[in-house]
mmCIF file of C-alpha atoms in Angstrom:
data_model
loop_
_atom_site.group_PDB
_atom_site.id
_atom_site.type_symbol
_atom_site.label_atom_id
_atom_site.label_comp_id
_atom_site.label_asym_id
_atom_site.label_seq_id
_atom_site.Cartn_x
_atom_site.Cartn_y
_atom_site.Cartn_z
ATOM 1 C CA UNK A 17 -36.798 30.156 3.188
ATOM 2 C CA UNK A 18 -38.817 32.841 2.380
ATOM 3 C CA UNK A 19 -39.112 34.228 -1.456
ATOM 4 C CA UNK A 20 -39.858 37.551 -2.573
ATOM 5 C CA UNK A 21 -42.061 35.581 -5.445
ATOM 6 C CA UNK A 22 -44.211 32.620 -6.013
ATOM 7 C CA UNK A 23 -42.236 29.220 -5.659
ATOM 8 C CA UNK A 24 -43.295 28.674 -9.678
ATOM 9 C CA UNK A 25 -41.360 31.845 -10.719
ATOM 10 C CA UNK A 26 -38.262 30.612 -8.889
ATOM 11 C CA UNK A 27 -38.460 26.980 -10.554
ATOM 12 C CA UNK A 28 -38.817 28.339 -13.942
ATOM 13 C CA UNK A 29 -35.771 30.824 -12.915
ATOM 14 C CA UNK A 30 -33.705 27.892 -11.708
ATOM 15 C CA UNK A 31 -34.728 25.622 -14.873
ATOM 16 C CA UNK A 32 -33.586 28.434 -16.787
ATOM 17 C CA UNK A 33 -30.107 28.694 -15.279
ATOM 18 C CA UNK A 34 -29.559 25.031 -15.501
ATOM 19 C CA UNK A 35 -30.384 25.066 -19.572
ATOM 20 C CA UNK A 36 -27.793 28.043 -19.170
ATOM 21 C CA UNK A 37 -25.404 25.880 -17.598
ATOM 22 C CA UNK A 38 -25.581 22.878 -19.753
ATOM 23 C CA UNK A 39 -25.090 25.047 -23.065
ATOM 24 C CA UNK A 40 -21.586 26.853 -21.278
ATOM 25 C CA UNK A 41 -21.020 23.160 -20.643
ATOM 26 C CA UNK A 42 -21.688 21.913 -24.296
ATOM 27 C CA UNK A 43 -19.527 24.926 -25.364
ATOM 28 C CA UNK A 44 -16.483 24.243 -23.136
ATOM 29 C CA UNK A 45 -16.710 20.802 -24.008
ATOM 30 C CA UNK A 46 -16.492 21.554 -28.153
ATOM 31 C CA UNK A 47 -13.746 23.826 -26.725
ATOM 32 C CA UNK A 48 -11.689 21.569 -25.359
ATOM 33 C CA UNK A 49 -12.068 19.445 -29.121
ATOM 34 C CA UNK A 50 -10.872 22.135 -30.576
ATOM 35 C CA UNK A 51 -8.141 22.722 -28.617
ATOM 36 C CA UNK A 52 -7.087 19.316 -28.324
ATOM 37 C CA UNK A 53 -6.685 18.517 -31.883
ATOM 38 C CA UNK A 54 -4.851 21.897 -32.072
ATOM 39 C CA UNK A 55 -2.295 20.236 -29.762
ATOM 40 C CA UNK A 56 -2.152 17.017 -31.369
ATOM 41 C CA UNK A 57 -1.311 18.545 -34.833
ATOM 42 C CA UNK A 58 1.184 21.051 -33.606
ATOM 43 C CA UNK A 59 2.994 17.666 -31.467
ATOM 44 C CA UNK A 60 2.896 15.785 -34.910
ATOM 45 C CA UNK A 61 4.402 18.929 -36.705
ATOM 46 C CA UNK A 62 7.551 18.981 -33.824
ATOM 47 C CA UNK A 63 7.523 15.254 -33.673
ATOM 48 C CA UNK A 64 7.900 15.500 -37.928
ATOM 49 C CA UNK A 65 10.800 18.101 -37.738
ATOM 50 C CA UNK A 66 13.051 16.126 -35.453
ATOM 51 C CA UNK A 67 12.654 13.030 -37.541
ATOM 52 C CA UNK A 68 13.301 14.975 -40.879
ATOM 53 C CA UNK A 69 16.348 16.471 -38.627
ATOM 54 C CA UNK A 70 17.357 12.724 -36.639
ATOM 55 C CA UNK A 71 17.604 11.399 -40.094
ATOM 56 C CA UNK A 72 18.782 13.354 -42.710
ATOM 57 C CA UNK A 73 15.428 13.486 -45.133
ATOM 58 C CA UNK A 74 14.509 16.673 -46.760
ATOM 59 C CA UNK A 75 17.455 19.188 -47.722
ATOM 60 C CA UNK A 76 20.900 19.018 -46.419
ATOM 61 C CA UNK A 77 21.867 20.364 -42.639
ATOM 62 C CA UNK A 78 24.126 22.966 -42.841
ATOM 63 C CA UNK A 79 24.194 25.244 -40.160
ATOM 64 C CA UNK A 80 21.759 28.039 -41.637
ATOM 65 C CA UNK A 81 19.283 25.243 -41.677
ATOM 66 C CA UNK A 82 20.097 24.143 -38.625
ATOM 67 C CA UNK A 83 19.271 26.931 -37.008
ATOM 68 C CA UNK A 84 16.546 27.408 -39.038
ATOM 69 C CA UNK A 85 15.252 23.955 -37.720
ATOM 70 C CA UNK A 86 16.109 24.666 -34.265
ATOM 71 C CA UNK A 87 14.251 28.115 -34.259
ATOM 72 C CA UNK A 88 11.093 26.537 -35.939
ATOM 73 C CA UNK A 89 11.734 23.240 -33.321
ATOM 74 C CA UNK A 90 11.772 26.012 -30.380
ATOM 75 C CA UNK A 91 8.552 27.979 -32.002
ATOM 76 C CA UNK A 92 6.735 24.906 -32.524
ATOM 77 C CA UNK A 93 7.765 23.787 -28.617
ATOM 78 C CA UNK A 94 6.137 27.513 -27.585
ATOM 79 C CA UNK A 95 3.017 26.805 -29.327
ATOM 80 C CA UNK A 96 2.662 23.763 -27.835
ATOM 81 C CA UNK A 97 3.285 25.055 -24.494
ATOM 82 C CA UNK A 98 0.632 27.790 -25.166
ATOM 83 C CA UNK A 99 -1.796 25.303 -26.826
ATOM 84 C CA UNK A 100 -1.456 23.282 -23.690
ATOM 85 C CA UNK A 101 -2.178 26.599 -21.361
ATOM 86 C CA UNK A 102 -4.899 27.146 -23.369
ATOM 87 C CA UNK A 103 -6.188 23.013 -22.818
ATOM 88 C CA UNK A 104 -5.764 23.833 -19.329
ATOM 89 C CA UNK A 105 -7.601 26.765 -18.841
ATOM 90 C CA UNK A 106 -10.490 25.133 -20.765
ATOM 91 C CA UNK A 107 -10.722 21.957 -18.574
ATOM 92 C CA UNK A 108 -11.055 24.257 -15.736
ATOM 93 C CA UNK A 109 -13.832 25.963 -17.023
ATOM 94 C CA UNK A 110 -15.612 23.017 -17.974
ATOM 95 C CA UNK A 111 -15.237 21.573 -14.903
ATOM 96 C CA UNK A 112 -16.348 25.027 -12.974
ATOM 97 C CA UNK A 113 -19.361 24.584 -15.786
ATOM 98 C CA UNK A 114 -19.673 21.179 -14.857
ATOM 99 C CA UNK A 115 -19.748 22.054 -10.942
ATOM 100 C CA UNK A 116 -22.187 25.146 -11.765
ATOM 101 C CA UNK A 117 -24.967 22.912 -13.335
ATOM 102 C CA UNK A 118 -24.548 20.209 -10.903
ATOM 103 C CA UNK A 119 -24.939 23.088 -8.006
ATOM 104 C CA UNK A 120 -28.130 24.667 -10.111
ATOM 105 C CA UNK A 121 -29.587 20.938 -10.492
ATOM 106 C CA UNK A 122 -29.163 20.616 -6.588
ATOM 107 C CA UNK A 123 -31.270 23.827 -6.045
ATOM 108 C CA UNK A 124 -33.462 23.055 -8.874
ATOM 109 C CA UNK A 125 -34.175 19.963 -6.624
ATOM 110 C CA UNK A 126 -34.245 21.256 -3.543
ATOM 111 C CA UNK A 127 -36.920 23.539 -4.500
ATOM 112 C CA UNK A 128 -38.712 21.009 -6.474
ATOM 113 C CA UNK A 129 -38.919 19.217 -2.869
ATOM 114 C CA UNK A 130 -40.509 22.281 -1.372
ATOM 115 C CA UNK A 131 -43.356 22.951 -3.840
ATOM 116 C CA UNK A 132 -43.807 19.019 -3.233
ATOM 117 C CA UNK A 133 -44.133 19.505 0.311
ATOM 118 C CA UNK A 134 -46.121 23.006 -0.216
ATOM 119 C CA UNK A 135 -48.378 20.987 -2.593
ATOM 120 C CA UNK A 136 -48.863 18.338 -0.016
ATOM 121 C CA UNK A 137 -49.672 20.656 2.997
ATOM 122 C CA UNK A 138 -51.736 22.698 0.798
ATOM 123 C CA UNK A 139 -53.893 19.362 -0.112
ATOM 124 C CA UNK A 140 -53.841 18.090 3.893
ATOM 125 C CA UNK A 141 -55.474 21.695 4.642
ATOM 126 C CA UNK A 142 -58.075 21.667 1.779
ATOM 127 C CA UNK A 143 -59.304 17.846 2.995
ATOM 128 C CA UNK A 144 -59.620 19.252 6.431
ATOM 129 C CA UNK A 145 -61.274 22.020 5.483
ATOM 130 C CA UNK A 146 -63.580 19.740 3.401
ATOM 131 C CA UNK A 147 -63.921 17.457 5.949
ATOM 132 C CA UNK A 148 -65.133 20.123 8.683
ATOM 133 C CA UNK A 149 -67.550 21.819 6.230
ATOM 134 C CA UNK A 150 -68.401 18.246 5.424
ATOM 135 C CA UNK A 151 -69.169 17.185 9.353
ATOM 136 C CA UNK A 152 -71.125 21.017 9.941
ATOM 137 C CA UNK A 153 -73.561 20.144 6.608
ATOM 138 C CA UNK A 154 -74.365 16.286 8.005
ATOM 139 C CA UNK A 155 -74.659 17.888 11.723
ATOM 140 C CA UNK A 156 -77.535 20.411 9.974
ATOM 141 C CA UNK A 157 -79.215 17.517 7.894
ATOM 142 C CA UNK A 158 -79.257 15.244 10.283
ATOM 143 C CA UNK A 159 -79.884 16.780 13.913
ATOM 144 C CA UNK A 160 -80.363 13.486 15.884
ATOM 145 C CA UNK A 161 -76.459 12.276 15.153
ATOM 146 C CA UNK A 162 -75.558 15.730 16.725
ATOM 147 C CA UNK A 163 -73.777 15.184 20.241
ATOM 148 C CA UNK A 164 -76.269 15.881 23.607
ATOM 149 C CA UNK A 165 -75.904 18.945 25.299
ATOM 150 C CA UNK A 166 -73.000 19.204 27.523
ATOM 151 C CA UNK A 167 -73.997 20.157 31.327
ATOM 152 C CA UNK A 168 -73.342 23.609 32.564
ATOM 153 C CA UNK A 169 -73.941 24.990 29.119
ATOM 154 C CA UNK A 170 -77.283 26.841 27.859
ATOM 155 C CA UNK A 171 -80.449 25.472 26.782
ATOM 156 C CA UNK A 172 -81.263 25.950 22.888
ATOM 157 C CA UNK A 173 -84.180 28.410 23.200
ATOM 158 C CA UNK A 174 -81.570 30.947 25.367
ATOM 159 C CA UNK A 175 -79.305 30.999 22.540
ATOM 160 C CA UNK A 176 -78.725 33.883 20.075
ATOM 161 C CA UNK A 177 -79.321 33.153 16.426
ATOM 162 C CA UNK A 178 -77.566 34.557 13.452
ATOM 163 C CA UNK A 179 -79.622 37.660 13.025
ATOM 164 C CA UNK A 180 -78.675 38.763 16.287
ATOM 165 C CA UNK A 181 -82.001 38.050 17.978
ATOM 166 C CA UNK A 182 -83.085 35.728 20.835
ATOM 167 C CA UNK A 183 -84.563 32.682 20.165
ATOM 168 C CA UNK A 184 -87.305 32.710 22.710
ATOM 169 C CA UNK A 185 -88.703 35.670 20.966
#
């Protein structure tokens, strides 16, 4: 996976959309509160008409009232059915905010596991580069720990030295 910028610059991006995430979730959530208790008081408003209807408490039923206590019954039952729309529709967007942040935590990870691993293969390359520098300085110090000459190969005195000059002279 291949990134257009530094693997830092994409962390702090992703850490930044999963803050984003968790405040859409905090707001859906408070939300959903709201609209809850909004459906709980309009229930106990229709559930308080038909027992002032059921038993006779408050004026008289005549048929104007009646009607007038059906129509409220009927716009209280439309409310409720809209306030309950309106509790649906904001569970499903907490749980698509829900969803969201658990999908930006999974990348957030995923590419927490890859500067890990770039971190890691970065250090391996640094302690063998160390290491070689390390053996090249203790082969120059100490010439006698230096492995013999292999056959076939030329003596010391033919080689060419860093100037660009024989040895032999």
């Amino acid at each position: 996976m291949a990134f257009r910028c530094g693997l830092d610059t994409v962390l702090r991006h992703r850490r930044r959309v999963v803050e984003e995430r968790s405040r859409e979730l905090v707001l859906a959530e408070s939300d959903l509160q709201v609209k809850k208790f909004r459906l709980q008081e309009l229930e106990s408003n229709i559930a308080r008409s038909a027992h002032e209807s059921e038993t006779g408490f408050g004026t008289p039923l005549h048929l104007g009232d009646m009607l007038a206590k059906r129509i409220w019954l009927e716009h209280l039952w439309n409310l409720t059915e809209r306030a309950r729309q309106q509790h649906d529709q904001v569970l499903a967007k907490r749980d698509e905010s829900r969803r969201r942040l658990e999908e930006a935590w999974r990348q957030q990870e995923i590419l927490e596991r890859l500067r890990t691993r770039k971190e890691w293969a970065h250090r391996k390359r640094t302690e063998r580069f160390e290491t070689q520098i390390m053996d090249e300085i203790a082969s120059v110090r100490h010439p006698a720990s230096r492995p013999a000459i292999p056959a076939g190969r030329p003596a010391i005195s033919s080689r060419v030295t860093p100037e660009g000059t024989s040895a032999k002279g």
